[in-house]
Coordinates of C-alpha atoms (C1' of nucleotides) in Angstrom, one line a residue:
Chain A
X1 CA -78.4 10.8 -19.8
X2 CA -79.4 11.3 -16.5
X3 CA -83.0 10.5 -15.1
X4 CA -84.7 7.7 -16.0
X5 CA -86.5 8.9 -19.4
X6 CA -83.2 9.4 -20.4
X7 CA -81.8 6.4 -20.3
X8 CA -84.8 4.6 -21.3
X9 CA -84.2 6.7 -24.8
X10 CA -80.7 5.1 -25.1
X11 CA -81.7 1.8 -23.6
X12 CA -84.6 1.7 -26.7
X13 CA -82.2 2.9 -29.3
X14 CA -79.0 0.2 -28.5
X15 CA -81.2 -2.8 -29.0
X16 CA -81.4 -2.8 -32.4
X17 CA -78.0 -2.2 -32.4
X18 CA -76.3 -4.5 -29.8
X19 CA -79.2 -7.5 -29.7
X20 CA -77.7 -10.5 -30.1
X21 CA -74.2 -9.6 -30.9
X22 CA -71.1 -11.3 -30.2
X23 CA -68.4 -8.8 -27.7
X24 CA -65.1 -9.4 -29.7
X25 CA -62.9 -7.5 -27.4
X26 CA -63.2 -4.9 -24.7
X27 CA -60.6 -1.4 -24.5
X28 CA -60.6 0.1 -21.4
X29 CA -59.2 3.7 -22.2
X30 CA -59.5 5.4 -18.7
X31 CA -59.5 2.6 -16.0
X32 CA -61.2 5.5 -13.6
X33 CA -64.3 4.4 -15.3
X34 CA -63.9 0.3 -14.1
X35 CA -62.2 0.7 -10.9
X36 CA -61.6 -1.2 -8.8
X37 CA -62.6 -3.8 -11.0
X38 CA -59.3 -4.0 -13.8
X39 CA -59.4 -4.6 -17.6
X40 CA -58.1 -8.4 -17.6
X41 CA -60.8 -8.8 -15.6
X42 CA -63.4 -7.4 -17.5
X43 CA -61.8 -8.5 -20.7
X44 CA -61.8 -12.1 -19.0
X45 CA -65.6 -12.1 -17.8
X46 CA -67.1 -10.4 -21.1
X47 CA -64.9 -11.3 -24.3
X48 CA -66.7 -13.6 -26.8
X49 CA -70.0 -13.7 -25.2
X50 CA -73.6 -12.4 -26.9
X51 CA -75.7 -9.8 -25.7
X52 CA -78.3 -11.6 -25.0
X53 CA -80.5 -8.2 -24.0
X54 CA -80.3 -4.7 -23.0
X55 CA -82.2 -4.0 -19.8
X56 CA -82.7 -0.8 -17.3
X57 CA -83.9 -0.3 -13.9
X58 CA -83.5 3.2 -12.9
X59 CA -81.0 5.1 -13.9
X60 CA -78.9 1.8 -14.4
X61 CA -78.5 0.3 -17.7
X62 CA -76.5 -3.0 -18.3
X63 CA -75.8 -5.7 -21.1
X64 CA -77.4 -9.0 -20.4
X65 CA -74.5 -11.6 -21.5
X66 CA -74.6 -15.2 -22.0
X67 CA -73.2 -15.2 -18.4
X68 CA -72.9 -12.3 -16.8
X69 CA -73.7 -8.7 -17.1
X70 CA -72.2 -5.5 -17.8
X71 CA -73.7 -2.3 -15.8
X72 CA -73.2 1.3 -17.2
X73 CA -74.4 3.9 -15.2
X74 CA -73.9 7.5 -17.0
X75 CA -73.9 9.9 -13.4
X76 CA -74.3 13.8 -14.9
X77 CA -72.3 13.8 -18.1
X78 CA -71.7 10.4 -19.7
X79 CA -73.0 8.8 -22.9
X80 CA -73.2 6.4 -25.5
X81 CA -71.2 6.5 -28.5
X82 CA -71.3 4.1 -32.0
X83 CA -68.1 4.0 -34.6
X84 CA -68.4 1.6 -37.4
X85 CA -65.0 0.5 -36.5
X86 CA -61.9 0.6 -33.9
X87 CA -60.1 2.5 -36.7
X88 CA -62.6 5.4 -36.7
X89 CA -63.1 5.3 -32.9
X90 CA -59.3 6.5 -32.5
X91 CA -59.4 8.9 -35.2
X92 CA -61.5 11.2 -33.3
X93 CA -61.3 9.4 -29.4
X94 CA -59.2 10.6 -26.4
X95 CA -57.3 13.6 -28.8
X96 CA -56.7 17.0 -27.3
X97 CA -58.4 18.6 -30.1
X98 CA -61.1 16.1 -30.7
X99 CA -63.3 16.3 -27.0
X100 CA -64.5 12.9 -27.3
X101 CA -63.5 11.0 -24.1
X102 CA -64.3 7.1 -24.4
X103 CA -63.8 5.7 -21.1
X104 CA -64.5 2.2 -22.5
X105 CA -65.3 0.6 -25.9
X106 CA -66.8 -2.6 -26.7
X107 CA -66.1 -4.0 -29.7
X108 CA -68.4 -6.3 -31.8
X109 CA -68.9 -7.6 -34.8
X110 CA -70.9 -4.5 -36.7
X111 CA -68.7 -1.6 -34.9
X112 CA -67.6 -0.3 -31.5
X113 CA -70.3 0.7 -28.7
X114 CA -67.9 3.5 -26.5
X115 CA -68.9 4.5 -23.0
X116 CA -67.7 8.5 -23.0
X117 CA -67.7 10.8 -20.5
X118 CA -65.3 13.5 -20.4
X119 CA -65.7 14.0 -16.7
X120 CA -65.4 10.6 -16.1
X121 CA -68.0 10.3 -13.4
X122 CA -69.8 7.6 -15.2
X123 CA -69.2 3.6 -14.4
X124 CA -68.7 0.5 -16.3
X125 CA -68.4 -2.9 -14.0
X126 CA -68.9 -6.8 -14.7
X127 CA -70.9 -9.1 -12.9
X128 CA -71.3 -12.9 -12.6
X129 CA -74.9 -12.0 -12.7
X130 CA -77.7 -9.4 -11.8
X131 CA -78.1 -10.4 -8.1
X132 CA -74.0 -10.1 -7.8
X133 CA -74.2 -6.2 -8.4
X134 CA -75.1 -4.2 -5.3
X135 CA -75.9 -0.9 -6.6
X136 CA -78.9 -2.8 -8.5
X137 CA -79.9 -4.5 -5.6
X138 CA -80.6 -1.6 -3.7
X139 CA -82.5 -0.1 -5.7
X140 CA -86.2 0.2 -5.2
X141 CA -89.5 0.1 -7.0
X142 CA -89.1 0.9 -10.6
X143 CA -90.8 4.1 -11.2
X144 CA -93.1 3.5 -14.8
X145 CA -92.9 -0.2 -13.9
X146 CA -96.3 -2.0 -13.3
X147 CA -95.6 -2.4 -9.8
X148 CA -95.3 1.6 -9.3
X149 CA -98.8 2.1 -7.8
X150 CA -100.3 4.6 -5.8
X151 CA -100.6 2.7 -3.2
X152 CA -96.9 1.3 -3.2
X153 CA -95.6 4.6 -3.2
X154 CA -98.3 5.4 -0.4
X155 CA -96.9 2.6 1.9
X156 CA -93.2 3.7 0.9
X157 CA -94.1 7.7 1.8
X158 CA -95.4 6.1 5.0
X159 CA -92.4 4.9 6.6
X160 CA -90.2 8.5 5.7
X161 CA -90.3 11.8 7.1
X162 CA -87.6 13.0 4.8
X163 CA -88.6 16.1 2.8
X164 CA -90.2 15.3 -0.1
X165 CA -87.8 16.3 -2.5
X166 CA -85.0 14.0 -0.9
X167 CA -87.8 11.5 -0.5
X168 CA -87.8 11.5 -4.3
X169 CA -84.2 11.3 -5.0
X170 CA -83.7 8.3 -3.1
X171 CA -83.3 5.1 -5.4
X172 CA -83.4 2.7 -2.6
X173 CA -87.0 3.4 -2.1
X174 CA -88.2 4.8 -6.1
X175 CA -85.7 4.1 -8.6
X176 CA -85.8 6.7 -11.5
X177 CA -86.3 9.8 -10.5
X178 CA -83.7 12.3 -10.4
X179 CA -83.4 16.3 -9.8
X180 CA -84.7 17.8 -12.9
X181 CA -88.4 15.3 -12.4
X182 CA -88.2 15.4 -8.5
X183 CA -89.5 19.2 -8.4
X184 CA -91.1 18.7 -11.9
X185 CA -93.5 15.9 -10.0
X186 CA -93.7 17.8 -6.8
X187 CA -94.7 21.1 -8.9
X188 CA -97.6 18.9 -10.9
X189 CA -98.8 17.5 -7.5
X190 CA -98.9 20.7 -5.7
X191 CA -97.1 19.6 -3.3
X192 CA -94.4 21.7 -1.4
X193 CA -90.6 20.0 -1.5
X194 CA -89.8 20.8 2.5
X195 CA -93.2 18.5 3.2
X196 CA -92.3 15.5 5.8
X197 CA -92.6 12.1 3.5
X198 CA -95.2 10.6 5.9
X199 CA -97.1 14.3 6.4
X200 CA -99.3 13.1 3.0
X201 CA -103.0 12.3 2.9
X202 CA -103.7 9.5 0.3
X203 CA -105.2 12.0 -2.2
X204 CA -102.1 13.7 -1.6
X205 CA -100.2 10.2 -1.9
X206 CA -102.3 9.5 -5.1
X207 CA -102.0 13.0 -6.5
X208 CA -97.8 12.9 -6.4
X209 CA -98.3 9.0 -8.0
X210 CA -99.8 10.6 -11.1
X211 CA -97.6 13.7 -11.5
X212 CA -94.5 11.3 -11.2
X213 CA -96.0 8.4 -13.9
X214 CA -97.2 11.8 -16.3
X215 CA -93.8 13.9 -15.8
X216 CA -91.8 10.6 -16.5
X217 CA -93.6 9.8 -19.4
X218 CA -93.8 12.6 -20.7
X219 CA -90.0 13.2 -21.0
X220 CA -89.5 10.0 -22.4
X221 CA -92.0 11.0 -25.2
X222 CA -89.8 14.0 -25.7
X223 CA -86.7 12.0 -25.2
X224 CA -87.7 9.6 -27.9
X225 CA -88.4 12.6 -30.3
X226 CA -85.6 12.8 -31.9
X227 CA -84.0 9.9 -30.3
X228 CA -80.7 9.6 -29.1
X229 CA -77.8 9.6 -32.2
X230 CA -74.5 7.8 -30.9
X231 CA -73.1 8.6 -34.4
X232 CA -73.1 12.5 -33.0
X233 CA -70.9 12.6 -29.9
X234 CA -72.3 16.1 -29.6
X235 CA -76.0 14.9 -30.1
X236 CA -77.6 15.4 -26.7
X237 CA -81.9 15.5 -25.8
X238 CA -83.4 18.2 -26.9
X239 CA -86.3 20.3 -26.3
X240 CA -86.7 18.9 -22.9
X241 CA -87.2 22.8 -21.6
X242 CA -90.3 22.7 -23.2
X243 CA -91.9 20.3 -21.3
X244 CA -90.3 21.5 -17.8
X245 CA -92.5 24.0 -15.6
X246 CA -90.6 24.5 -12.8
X247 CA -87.1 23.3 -13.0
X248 CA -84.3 25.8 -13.6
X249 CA -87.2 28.8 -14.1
X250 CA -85.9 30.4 -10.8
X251 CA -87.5 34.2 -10.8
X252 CA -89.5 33.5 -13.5
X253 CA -93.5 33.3 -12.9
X254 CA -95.4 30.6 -11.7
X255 CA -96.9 28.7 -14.7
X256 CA -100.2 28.1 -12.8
X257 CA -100.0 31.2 -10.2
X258 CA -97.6 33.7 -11.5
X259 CA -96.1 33.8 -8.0
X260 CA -92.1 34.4 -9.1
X261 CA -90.3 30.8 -8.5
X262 CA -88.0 30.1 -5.7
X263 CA -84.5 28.2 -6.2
X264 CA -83.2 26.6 -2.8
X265 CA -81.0 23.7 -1.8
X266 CA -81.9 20.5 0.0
X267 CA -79.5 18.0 0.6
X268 CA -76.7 19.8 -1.7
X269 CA -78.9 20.4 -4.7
X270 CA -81.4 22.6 -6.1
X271 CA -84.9 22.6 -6.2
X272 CA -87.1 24.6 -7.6
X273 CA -91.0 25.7 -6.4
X274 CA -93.9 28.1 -6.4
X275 CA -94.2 28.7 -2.6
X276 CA -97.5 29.9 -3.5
X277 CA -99.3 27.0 -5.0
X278 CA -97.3 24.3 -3.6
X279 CA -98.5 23.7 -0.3
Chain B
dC1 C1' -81.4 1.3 10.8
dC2 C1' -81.5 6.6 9.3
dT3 C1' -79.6 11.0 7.9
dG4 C1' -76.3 14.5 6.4
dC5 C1' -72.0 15.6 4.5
dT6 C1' -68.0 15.0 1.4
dA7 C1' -65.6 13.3 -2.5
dC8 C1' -65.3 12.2 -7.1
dC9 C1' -64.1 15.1 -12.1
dT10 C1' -64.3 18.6 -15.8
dG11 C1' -66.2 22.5 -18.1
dA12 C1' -69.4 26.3 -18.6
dT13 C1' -71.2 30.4 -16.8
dG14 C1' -71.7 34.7 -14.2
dG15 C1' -70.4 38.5 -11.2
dC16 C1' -66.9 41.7 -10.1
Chain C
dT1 C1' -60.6 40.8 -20.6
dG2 C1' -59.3 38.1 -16.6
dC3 C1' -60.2 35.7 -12.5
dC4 C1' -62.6 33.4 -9.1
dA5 C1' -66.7 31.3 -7.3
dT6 C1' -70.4 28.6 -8.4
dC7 C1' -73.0 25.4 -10.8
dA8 C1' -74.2 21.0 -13.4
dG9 C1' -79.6 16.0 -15.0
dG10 C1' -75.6 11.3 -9.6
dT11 C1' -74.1 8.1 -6.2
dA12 C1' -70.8 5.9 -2.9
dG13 C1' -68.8 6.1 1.4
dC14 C1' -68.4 7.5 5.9
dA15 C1' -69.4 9.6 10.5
dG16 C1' -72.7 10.4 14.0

DNA sequence: CCTGCTACCTGATGGC
DNA sequence: TGCCATCAGGTAGCAG
């Protein structure tokens, strides 16, 4: 569940769920998914403690314990799965036939809550607490937080002249935004993707502050409708194509100009653009 | 510090 | 149909 609307969906949906319940155990089925960290030493940290919360920044979502914290980041592919018991998790889990691949489950008093990803990109690590994780530490300002302003993205767009587009998908500096929203944003602000970071006006600054905070909450709108099923391991968000006007249209006219959209790479990755009306 | 490149995995798709 | 190349919503780590 990639970008941050995404996992904003899930992070809604497992409250209800997890809240407040009591970890009974921990099964680490692929230890690719924990390294380097090892499964008597997340069993150790995490075993009998509450979920106090769940909370996300970014793309990152993690279990608030008692003491502690667990941090599951889903990369491209990965997801969150619910069995109503350990029984049911391996009738289906980690079978050739089945092509559900739980990486890790957590098992607690009302059923199991299974990390999957059958490319096993995404992560699952303990911490003593928040400040003890790195990768959360780096990140930067929380895109959709309260302290995403205009002007806080202005002082950040200052001090880069990456391209935009890389600008974007850098989480040390905005955390949230990934490659799908990235030319999304840049396409609703007009703005072209090769543009030095620090090349903006502030009306530009302002302009890509509002198509960021509207693209974003938009697709969590859409993410949230339906929301995410972890009964369905084939469940995944839908309808998202609807909302996107740029992203993955390559050859296909320019919503607002008609001009025929361009697909390039920056930095390894696509983006997509009007190199008419994005100037 | 900053930037650019590779690796990490598996599965789906498209061109020949 | 088969085969190979390319692509996928992400990030860590490393070299320069």
């Amino acid at each position: 569940m990639p970008e941050l609307p995404e996992v904003e969906a899930v992070a809604r949906t497992l409250r209800p769920l997890v809240e407040g319940r009591r970890i009974r155990s921990v099964h680490v089925l692929h230890t690719i998914a924990t390294r380097p960290q090892n499964p008597s030493q997340i069993a150790r940290l995490v075993q009998g403690q509450q979920i106090k919360s769940v909370e996300r920044k970014g793309k990152y979502l993690w279990l608030q314990l008692t003491q502690g914290i667990v941090t599951l980041h889903f990369k491209l592919d990965g997801q969150l799965l619910w069995f109503p018991s350990a029984k049911k998790m391996f009738e289906v889990a980690n079978r050739k036939d089945a092509g559900v691949h739980v990486d890790v489950a957590f098992e607690l008093e009302n059923g199991i809550l299974g990390f999957a990803d059958g490319r096993h990109f995404g992560r699952v690590y303990v911490y003593k607490s928040g400040d003890a994780c790195p990768a959360l530490a780096g990140l930067g300002v929380a895109a959709l937080s309260p302290d995403f302003t205009a002007s806080r993205l202005s002082g950040l767009l200052v001090a880069s002249r990456r391209p935009l587009k890389e600008f974007l998908l850098d989480q040390s500096r905005v955390a949230g935004i990934g490659n799908i929203y990235s030319s999304e944003s840049l396409w609703h602000a007009r703005l072209n993707p090769f543009r030095r970071a620090n090349s903006l006006s502030s009306a530009e600054a302002r302009r890509l502050h509002k198509a960021i905070v509207s693209v974003l909450a938009r697709a969590l709108e859409c993410c949230l409708h339906p929301p995410p099923d972890f009964r369905d391991a084939s469940w995944w968000f839908q309808g998202l194509e609807k909302i996107l006007r740029v992203y993955d249209r390559r050859g296909k006219p320019c919503r607002r100009c008609g001009n025929e959209i361009e697909r390039i790479a920056q930095g390894g990755r696509s983006t997509y653009f009007c190199a008419h009306c994005q100037k």
